[in-house]
mmCIF file of C-alpha atoms and ligand atoms in Angstrom:
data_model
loop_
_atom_site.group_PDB
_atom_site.id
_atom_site.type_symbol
_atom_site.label_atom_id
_atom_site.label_comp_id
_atom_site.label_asym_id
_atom_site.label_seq_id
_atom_site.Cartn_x
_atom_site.Cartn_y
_atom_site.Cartn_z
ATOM 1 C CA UNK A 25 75.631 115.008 51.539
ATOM 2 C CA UNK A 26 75.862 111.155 51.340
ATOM 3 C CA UNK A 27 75.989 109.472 54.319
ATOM 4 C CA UNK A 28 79.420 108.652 55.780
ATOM 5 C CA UNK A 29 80.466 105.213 54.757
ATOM 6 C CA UNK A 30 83.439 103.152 57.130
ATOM 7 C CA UNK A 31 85.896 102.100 55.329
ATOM 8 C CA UNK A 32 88.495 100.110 57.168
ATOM 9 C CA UNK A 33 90.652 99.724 54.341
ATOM 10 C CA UNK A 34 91.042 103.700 53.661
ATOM 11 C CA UNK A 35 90.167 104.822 56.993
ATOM 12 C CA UNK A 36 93.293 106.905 58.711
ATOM 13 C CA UNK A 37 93.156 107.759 62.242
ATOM 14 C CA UNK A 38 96.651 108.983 63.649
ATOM 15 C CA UNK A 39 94.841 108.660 67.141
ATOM 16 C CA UNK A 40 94.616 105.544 68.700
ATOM 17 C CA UNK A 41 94.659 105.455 72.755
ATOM 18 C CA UNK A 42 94.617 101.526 72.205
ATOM 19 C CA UNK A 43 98.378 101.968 71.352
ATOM 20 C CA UNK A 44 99.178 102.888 75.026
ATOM 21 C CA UNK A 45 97.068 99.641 76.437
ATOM 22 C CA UNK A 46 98.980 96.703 74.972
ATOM 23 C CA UNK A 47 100.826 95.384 77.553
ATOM 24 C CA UNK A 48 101.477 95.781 81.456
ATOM 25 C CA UNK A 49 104.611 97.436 81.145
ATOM 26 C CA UNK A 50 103.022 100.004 78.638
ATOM 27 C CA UNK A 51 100.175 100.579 81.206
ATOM 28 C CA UNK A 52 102.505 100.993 84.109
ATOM 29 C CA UNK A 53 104.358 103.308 81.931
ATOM 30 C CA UNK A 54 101.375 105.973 81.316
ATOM 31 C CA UNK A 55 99.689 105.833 84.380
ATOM 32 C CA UNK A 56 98.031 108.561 85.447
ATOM 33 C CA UNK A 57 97.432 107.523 89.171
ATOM 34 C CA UNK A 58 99.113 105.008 91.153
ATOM 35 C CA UNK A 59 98.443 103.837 94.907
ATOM 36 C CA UNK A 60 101.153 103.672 97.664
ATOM 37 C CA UNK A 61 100.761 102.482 101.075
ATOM 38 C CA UNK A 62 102.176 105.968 102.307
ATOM 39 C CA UNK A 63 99.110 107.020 101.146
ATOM 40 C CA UNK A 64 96.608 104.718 103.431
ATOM 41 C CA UNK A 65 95.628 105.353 106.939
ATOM 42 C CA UNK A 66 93.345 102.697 109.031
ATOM 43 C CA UNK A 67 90.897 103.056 111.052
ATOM 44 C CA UNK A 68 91.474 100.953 113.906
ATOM 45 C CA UNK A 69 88.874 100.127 117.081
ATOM 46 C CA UNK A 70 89.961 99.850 120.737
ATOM 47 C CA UNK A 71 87.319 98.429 123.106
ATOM 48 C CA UNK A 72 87.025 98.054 126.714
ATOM 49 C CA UNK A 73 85.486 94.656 128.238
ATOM 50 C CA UNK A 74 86.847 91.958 125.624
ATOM 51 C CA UNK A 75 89.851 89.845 126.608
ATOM 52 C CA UNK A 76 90.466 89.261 123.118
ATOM 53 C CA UNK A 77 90.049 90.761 119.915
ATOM 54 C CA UNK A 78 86.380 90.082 118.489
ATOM 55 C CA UNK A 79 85.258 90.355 114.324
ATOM 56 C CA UNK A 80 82.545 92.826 113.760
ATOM 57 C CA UNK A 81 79.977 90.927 112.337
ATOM 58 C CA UNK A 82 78.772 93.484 109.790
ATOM 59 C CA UNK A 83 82.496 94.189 108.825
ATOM 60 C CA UNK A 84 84.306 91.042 108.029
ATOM 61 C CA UNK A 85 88.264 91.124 108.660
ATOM 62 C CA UNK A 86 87.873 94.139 110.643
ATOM 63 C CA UNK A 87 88.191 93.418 115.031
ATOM 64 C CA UNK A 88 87.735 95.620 118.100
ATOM 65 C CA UNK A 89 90.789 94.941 119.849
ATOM 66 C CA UNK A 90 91.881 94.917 123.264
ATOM 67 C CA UNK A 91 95.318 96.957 123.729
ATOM 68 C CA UNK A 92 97.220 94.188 123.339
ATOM 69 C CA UNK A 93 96.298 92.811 119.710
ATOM 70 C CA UNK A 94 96.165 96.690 118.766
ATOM 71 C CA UNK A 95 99.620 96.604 118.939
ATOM 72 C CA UNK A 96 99.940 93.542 117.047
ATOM 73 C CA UNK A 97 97.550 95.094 114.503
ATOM 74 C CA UNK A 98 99.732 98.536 114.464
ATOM 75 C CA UNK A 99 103.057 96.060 114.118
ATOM 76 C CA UNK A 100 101.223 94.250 110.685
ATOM 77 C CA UNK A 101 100.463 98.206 109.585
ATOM 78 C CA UNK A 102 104.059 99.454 109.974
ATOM 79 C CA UNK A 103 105.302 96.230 108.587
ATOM 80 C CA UNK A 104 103.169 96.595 105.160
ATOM 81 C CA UNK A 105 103.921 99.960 105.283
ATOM 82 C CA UNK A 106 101.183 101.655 106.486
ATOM 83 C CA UNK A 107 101.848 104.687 108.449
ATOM 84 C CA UNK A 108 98.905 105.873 110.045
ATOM 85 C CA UNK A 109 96.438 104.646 112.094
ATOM 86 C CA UNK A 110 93.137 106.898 113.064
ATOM 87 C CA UNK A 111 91.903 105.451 116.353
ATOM 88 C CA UNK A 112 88.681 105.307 117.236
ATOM 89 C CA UNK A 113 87.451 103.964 121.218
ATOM 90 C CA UNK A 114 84.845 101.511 122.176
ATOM 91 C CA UNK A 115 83.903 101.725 125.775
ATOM 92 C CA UNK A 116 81.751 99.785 128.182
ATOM 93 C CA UNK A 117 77.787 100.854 128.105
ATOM 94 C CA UNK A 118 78.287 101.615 131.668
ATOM 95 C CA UNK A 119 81.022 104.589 130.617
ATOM 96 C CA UNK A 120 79.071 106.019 129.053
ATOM 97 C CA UNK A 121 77.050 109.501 130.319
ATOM 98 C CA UNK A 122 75.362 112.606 128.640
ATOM 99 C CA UNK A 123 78.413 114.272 127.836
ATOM 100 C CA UNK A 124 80.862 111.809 127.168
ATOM 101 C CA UNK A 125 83.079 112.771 129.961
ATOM 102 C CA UNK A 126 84.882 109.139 129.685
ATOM 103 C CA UNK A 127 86.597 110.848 126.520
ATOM 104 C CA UNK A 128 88.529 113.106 128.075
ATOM 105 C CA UNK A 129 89.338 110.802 130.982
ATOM 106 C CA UNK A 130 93.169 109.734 130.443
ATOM 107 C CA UNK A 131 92.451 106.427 131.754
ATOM 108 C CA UNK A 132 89.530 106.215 129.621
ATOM 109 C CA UNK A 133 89.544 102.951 126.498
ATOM 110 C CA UNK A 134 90.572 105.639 123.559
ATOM 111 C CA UNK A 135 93.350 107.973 125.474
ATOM 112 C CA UNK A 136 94.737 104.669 127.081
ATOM 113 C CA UNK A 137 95.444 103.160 123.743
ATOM 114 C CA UNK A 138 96.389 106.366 122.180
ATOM 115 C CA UNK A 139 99.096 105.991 125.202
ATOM 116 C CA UNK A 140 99.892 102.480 124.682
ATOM 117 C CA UNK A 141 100.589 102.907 120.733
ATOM 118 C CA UNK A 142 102.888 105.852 121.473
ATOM 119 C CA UNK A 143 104.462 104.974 124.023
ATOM 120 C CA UNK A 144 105.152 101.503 121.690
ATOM 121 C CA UNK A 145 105.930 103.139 118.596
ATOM 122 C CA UNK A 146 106.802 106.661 119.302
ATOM 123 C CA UNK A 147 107.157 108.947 116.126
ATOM 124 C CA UNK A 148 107.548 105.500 113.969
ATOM 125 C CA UNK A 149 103.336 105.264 113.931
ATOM 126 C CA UNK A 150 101.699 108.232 112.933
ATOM 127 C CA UNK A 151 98.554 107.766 115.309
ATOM 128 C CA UNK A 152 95.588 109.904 114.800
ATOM 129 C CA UNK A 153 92.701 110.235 117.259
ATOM 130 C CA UNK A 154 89.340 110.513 116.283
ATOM 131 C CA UNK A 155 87.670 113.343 118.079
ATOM 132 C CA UNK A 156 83.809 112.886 118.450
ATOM 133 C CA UNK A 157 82.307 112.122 121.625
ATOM 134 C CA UNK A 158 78.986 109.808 119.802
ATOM 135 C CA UNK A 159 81.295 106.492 121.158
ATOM 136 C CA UNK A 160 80.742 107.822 124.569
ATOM 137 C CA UNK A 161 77.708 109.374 124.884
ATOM 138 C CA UNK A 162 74.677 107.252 126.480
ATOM 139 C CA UNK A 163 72.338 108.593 123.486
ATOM 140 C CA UNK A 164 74.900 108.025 120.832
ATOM 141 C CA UNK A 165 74.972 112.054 119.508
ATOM 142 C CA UNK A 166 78.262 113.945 118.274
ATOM 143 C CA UNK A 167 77.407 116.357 120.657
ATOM 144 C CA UNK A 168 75.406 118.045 124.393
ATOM 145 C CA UNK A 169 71.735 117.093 123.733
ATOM 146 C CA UNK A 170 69.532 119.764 125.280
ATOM 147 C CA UNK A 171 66.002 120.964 125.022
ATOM 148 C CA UNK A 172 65.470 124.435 122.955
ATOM 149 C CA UNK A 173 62.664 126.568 124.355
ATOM 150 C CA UNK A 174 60.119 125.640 121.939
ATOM 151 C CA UNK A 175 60.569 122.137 123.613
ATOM 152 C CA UNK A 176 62.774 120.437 120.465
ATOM 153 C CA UNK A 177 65.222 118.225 121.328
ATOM 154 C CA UNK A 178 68.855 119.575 119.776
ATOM 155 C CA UNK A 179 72.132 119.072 119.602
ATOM 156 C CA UNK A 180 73.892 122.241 121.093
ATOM 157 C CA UNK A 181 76.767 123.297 119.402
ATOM 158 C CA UNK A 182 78.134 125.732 121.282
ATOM 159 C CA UNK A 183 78.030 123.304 124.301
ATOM 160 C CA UNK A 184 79.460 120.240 122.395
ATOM 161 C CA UNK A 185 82.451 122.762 121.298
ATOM 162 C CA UNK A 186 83.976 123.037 124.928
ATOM 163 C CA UNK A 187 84.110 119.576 125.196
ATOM 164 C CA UNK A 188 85.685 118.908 121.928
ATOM 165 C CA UNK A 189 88.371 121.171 123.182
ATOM 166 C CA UNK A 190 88.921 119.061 125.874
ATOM 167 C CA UNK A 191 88.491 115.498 124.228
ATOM 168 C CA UNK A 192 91.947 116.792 121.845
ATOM 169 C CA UNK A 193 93.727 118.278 124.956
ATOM 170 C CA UNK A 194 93.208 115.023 126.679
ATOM 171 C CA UNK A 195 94.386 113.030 123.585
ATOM 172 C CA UNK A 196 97.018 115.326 122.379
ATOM 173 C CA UNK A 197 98.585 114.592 126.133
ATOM 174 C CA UNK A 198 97.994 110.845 126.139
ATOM 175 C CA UNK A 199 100.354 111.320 122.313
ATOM 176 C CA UNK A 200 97.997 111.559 119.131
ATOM 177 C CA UNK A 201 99.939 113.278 116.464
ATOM 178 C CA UNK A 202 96.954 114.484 114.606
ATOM 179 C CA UNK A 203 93.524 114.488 116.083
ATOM 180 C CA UNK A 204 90.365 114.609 113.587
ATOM 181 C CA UNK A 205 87.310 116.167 114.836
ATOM 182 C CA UNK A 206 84.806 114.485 112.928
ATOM 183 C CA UNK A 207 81.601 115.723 114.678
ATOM 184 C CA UNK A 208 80.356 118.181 112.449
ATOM 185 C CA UNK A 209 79.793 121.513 114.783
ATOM 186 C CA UNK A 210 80.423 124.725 113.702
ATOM 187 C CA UNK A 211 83.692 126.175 114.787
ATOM 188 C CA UNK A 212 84.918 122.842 115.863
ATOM 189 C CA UNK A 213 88.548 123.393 114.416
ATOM 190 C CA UNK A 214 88.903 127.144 115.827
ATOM 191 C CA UNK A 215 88.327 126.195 119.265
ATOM 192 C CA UNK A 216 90.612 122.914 119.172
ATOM 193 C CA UNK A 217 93.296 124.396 117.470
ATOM 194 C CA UNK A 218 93.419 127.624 120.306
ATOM 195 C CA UNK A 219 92.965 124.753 123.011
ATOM 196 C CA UNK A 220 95.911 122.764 121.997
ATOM 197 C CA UNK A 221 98.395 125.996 121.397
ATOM 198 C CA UNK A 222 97.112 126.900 124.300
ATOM 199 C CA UNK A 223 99.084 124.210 126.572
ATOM 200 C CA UNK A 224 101.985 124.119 123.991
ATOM 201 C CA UNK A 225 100.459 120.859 121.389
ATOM 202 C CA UNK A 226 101.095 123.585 118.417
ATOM 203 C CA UNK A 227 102.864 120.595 116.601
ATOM 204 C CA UNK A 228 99.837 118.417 116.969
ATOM 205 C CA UNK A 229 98.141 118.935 113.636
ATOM 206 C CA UNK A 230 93.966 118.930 112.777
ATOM 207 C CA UNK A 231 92.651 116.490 110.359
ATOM 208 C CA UNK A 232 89.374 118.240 109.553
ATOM 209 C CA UNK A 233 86.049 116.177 108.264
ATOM 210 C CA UNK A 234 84.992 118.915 106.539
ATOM 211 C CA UNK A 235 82.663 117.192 104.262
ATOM 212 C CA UNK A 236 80.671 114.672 106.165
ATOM 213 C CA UNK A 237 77.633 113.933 104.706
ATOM 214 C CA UNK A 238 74.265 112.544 107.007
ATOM 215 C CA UNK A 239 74.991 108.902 105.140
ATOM 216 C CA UNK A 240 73.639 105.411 105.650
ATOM 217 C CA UNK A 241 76.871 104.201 104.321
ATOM 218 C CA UNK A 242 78.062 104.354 107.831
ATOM 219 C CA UNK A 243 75.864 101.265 108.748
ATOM 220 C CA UNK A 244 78.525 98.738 109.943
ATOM 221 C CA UNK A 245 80.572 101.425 111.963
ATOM 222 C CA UNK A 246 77.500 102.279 114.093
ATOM 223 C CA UNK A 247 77.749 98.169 114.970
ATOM 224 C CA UNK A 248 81.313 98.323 115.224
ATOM 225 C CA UNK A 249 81.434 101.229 118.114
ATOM 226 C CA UNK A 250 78.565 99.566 119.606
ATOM 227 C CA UNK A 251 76.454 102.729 119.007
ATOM 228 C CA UNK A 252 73.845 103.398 121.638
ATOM 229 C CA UNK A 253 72.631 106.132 118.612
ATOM 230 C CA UNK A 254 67.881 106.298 117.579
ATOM 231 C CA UNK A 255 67.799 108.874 115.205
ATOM 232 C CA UNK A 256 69.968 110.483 112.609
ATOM 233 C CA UNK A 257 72.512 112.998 112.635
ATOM 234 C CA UNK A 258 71.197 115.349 109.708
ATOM 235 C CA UNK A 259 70.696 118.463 112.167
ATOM 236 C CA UNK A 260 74.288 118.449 111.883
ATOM 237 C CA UNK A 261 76.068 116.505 109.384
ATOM 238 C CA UNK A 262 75.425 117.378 105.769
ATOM 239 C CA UNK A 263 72.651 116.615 102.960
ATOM 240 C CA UNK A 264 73.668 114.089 100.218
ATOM 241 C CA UNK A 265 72.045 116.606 97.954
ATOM 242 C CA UNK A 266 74.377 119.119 98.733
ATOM 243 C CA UNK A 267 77.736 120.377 97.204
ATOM 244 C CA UNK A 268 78.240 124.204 97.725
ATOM 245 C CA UNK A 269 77.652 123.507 101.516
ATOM 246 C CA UNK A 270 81.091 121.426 101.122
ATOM 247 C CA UNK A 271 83.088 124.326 99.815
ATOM 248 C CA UNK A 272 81.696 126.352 102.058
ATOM 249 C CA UNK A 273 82.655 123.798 105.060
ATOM 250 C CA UNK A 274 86.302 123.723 103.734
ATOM 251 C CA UNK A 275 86.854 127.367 103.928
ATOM 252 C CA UNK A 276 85.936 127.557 107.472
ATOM 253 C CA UNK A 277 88.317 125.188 108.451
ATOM 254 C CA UNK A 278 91.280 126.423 106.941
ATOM 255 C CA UNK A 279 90.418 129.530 108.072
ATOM 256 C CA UNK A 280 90.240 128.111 111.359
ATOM 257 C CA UNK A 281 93.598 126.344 111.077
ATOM 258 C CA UNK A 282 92.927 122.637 109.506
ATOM 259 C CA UNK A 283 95.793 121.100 108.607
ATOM 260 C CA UNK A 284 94.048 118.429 106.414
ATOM 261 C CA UNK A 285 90.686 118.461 104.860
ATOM 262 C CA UNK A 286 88.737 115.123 104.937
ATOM 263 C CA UNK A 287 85.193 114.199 103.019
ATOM 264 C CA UNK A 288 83.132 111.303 103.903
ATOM 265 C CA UNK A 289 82.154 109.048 102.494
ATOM 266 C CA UNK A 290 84.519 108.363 99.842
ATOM 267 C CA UNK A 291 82.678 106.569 96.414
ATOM 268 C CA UNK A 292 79.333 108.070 96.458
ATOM 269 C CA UNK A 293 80.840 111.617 97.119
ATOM 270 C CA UNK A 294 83.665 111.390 94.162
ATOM 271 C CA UNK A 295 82.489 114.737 92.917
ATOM 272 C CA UNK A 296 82.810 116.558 96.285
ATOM 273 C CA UNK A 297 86.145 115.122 96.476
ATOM 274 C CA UNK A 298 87.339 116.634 93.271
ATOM 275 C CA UNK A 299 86.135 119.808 93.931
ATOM 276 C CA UNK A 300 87.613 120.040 96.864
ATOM 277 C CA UNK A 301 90.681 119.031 95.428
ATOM 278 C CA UNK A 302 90.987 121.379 93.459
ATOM 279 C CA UNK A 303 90.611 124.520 95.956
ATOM 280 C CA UNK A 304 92.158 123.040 98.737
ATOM 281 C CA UNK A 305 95.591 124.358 99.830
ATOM 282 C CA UNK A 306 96.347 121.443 101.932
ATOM 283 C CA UNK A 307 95.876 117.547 102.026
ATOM 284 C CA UNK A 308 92.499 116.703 101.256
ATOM 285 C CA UNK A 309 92.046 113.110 102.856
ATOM 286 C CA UNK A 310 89.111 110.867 101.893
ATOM 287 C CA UNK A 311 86.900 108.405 104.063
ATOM 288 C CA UNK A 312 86.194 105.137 102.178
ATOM 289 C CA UNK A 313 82.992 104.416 104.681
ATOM 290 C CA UNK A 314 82.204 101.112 106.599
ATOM 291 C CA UNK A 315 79.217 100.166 104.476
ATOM 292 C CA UNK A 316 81.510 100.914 101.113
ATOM 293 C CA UNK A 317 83.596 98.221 102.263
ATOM 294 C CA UNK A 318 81.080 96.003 103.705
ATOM 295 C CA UNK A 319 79.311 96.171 100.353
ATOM 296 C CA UNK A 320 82.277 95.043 98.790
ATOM 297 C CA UNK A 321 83.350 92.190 100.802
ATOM 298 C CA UNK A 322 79.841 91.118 100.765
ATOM 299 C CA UNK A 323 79.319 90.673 97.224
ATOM 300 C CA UNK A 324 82.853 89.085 97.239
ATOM 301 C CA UNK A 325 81.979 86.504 99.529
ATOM 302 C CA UNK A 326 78.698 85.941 97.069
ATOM 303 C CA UNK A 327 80.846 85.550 94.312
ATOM 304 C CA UNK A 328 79.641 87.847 92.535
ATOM 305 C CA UNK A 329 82.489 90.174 92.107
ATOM 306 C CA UNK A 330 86.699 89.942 93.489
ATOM 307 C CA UNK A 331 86.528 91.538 96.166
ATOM 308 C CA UNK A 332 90.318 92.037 95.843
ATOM 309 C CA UNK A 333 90.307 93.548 92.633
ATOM 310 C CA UNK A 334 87.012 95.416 93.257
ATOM 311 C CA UNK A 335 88.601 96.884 96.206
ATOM 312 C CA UNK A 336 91.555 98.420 94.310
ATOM 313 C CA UNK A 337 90.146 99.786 91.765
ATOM 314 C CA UNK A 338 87.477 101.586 94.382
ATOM 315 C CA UNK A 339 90.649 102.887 96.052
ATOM 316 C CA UNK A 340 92.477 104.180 92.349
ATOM 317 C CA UNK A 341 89.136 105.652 91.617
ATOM 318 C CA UNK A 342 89.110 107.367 95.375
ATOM 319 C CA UNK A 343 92.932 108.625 94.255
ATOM 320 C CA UNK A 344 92.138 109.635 91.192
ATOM 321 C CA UNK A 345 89.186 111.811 92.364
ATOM 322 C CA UNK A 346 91.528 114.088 94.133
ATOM 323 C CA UNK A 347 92.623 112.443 97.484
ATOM 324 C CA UNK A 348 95.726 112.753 98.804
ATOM 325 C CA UNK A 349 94.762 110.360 101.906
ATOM 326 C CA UNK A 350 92.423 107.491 102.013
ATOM 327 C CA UNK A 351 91.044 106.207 105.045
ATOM 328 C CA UNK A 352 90.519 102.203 104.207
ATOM 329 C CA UNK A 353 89.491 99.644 106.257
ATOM 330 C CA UNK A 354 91.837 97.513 103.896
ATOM 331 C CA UNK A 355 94.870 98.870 104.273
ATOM 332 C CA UNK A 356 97.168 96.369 105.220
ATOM 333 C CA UNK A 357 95.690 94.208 102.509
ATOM 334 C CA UNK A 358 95.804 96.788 99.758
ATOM 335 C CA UNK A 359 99.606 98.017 100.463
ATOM 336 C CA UNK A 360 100.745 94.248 100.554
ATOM 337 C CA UNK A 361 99.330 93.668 97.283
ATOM 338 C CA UNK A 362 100.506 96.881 96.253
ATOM 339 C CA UNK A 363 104.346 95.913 97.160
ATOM 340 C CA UNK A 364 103.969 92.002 95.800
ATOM 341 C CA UNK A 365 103.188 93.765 92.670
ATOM 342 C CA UNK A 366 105.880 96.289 92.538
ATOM 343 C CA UNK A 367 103.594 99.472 93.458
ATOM 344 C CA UNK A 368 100.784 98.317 90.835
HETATM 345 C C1 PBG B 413 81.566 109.667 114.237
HETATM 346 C C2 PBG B 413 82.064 108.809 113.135
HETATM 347 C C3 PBG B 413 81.312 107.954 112.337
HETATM 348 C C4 PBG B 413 82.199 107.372 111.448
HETATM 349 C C5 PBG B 413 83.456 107.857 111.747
HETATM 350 N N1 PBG B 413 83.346 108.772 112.777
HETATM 351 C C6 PBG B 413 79.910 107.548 112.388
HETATM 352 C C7 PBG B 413 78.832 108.518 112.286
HETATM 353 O O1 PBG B 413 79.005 109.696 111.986
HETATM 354 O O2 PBG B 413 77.716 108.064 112.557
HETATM 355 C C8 PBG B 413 81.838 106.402 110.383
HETATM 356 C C9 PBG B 413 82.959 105.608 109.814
HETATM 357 C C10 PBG B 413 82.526 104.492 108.968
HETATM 358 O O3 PBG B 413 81.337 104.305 108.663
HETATM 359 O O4 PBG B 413 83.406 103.739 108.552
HETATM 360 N N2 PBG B 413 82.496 109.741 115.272
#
C-alpha cells in the first residue's frame, strides 16, 4: 500500500463538528452543559470580635462578616439569585476548648447567625450549616483528640460522633435547613440523621461530604476560620491517591440517610466527581476549594490569565463532571454574569 496522500480538493468528510461552532447562537444552541445560579451555593464566614466585615487576605473578595453585613451579603445572594448559603462560624480564640462545646452553644458565633439569617429570610434563603467542630476546637481537629494506649495521639471517632449529633441538633433549632457534616468520621450521617428525627427536624435534610480528600487546596480556608490547626487531617480525611475509597464513602451515607452527596475539592478530583455521578441516587454537590479559587484570582490579578473567564469555565468543567451543586466562593459574581448574558 502507498501511503495515504491529502487531498483537499477530493477529500469528502460528511463529519465536521466545526459546523456546530460558527457562531454564538449555534453554540448556545448545542450545548451540552449550561450554568444557572440555582445551581450555586456560597460559602459564607461569620466571625465573632470584628465590628465590621474584614477581607481574608489569602482569599481576595471573600470577608468574615459580622451578623450584620451577613445579611447584606445573603440580600446580594438572593438578589443575583443565589439560593443557598453554607455557613461556616469563626469564633474568638478564647471560645474555643477541647471539644468545641461553643458549637453547640445557641448563643455561640455560628448558631447565632444561623438564627439571624432565618429569622431574616425565613424559607426565602436556603441556609445550610456546616457541621465540623475544627472552627472551635483549641487544637484545630474535626474531632475529640485523645491518647490511644500505645501512647499515639488520635482523633476518636466514636467520641467526635456524639458531639456531631449535638452540633446539628443545636443548629437544626437555631433554623439550618440542611446541615453538612463535613468532618470525615465514620458513621457521621447515621447518628445525625437519628438525632435530628429524634426531636422532630425529619425535614432538615443532610448534605454529606462524602468525598473529602486530606488536600492542601484548602490553604486559604484554614486562614479564613482562623485555624488554630499543626498537623494534617489524613488519619481521617481521604488519600488523593484514592478513588474506590470514594465509592465506598458514598454508599455509607446513603445508607445512612444522606440526602446529598458532596466531594471536595472540586478541579483536581473531576474524576471522583463523575464517578460518583454516575452511581449516586441523589444530588451529588461539589466543593470548588479555597486554594482553587485563590489560585485563580491570583494569577488574574498577575495578568496572566481572566480571572473572570477562567473562573467560568472551571465552574462548566465542575458541571460538566457530574455536579448537580457547586459550592463557589464566586457565586454572586458568576450568576450575575450568568443573567447579563442571558444564562451563558
Ligand atoms: C472543615 C472544612 C474545611 C473546609 C470546609 N470545611 C477545612 C479542612 O478540612 O481543613 C475547606 C473549605 C475550603 O478550603 O474552601 N470544617
Amino acid at each position: 500500500m502507498g501511503r495515504m496522500v491529502f487531498d483537499p480538493q477530493t477529500y469528502f468528510n460528511p463529519r465536521r463538528p466545526r459546523r456546530l461552532r460558527q457562531t454564538p447562537q449555534l453554540r448556545a444552541l448545542t450545548a451540552e452543559t449550561r450554568l444557572d445560579p440555582a445551581d450555586f451555593i456560597l460559602p459564607v464566614f461569620v466571625a465573632d470580635g470584628i465590628t465590621e466585615k474584614r477581607e481574608i487576605s489569602s482569599m481576595p473578595g471573600v470577608f468574615q462578616h459580622t451578623t450584620d453585613s451577613l445579611k447584606a451579603l445573603c440580600h446580594e445572594a438572593l438578589e443575583a439569585g443565589v439560593t443557598c448559603v453554607d455557613v461556616f462560624g469563626v469564633p474568638e480564640d478564647a471560645a474555643k476548648d477541647a471539644e468545641g462545646s461553643i458549637a453547640w452553644d445557641p448563643d455561640g458565633v455560628l448558631n447565632r447567625g444561623l438564627a439571624a439569617l432565618r429569622e431574616e429570610f425565613g424559607d426565602d434563603l436556603l441556609i445550610m450549616a456546616d457541621t465540623c467542630l475544627d472552627e472551635f476546637t483549641d487544637h484545630g481537629h474535626c474531632g475529640v483528640v485523645a491518647t490511644d494506649r500505645f501512647g499515639r495521639q488520635v482523633v476518636d471517632n466514636d467520641a467526635t460522633l456524639e458531639l456531631y449529633a449535638k452540633m446539628a441538633l443545636a443548629q437544626a433549632e437555631a433554623g439550618a435547613h440542611i446541615v453538612s457534616p463535613s468532618g470525615m468520621m465514620d458513621g457521621q450521617i447515621g447518628v445525625i440523621r437519628e438525632a435530628l428525627d429524634e426531636a422532630g427536624f425529619t425535614d432538615v435534610a443532610i448534605m454529606a461530604y462524602s468525598a473529602k480528600y486530606a488536600s492542601k487546596f484548602f490553604g486559604p480556608f484554614r486562614d479564613a476560620v482562623g485555624s488554630s490547626l499543626t498537623g494534617d487531617r489524613r488519619t481521617y480525611q481521604q488519600d488523593p491517591a484514592n478513588i474506590r475509597e470514594s465509592l465506598l464513602e458514598v454508599e455509607l451515607d446513603l445508607d445512612e440517610g444522606a440526602d446529598f452527596v458532596l466531594v471536595k475539592p472540586a478541579m483536581p478530583y473531576l474524576d471522583v466527581l463523575s464517578q460518583v455521578a454516575a452511581m449516586s441516587p441523589v444530588p451529588v454537590a461539589a466543593y470548588q476549594v479555597s486554594g482553587e479559587y485563590s489560585m485563580l484570582v491570583a494569577a488574574g490579578q498577575n495578568g496572566w490569565i481572566d480571572f473572570h473567564d477562567t473562573m467560568m469555565e472551571a465552574l462548566i468543567g465542575i458541571k460538566r463532571a457530574g455536579a448537580d451543586q457547586i459550592l463557589t466562593y464566586y457565586a454572586i459574581e458568576a450568576s450575575r454574569a450568568l443573567r447579563a448574558a442571558g444564562g451563558r
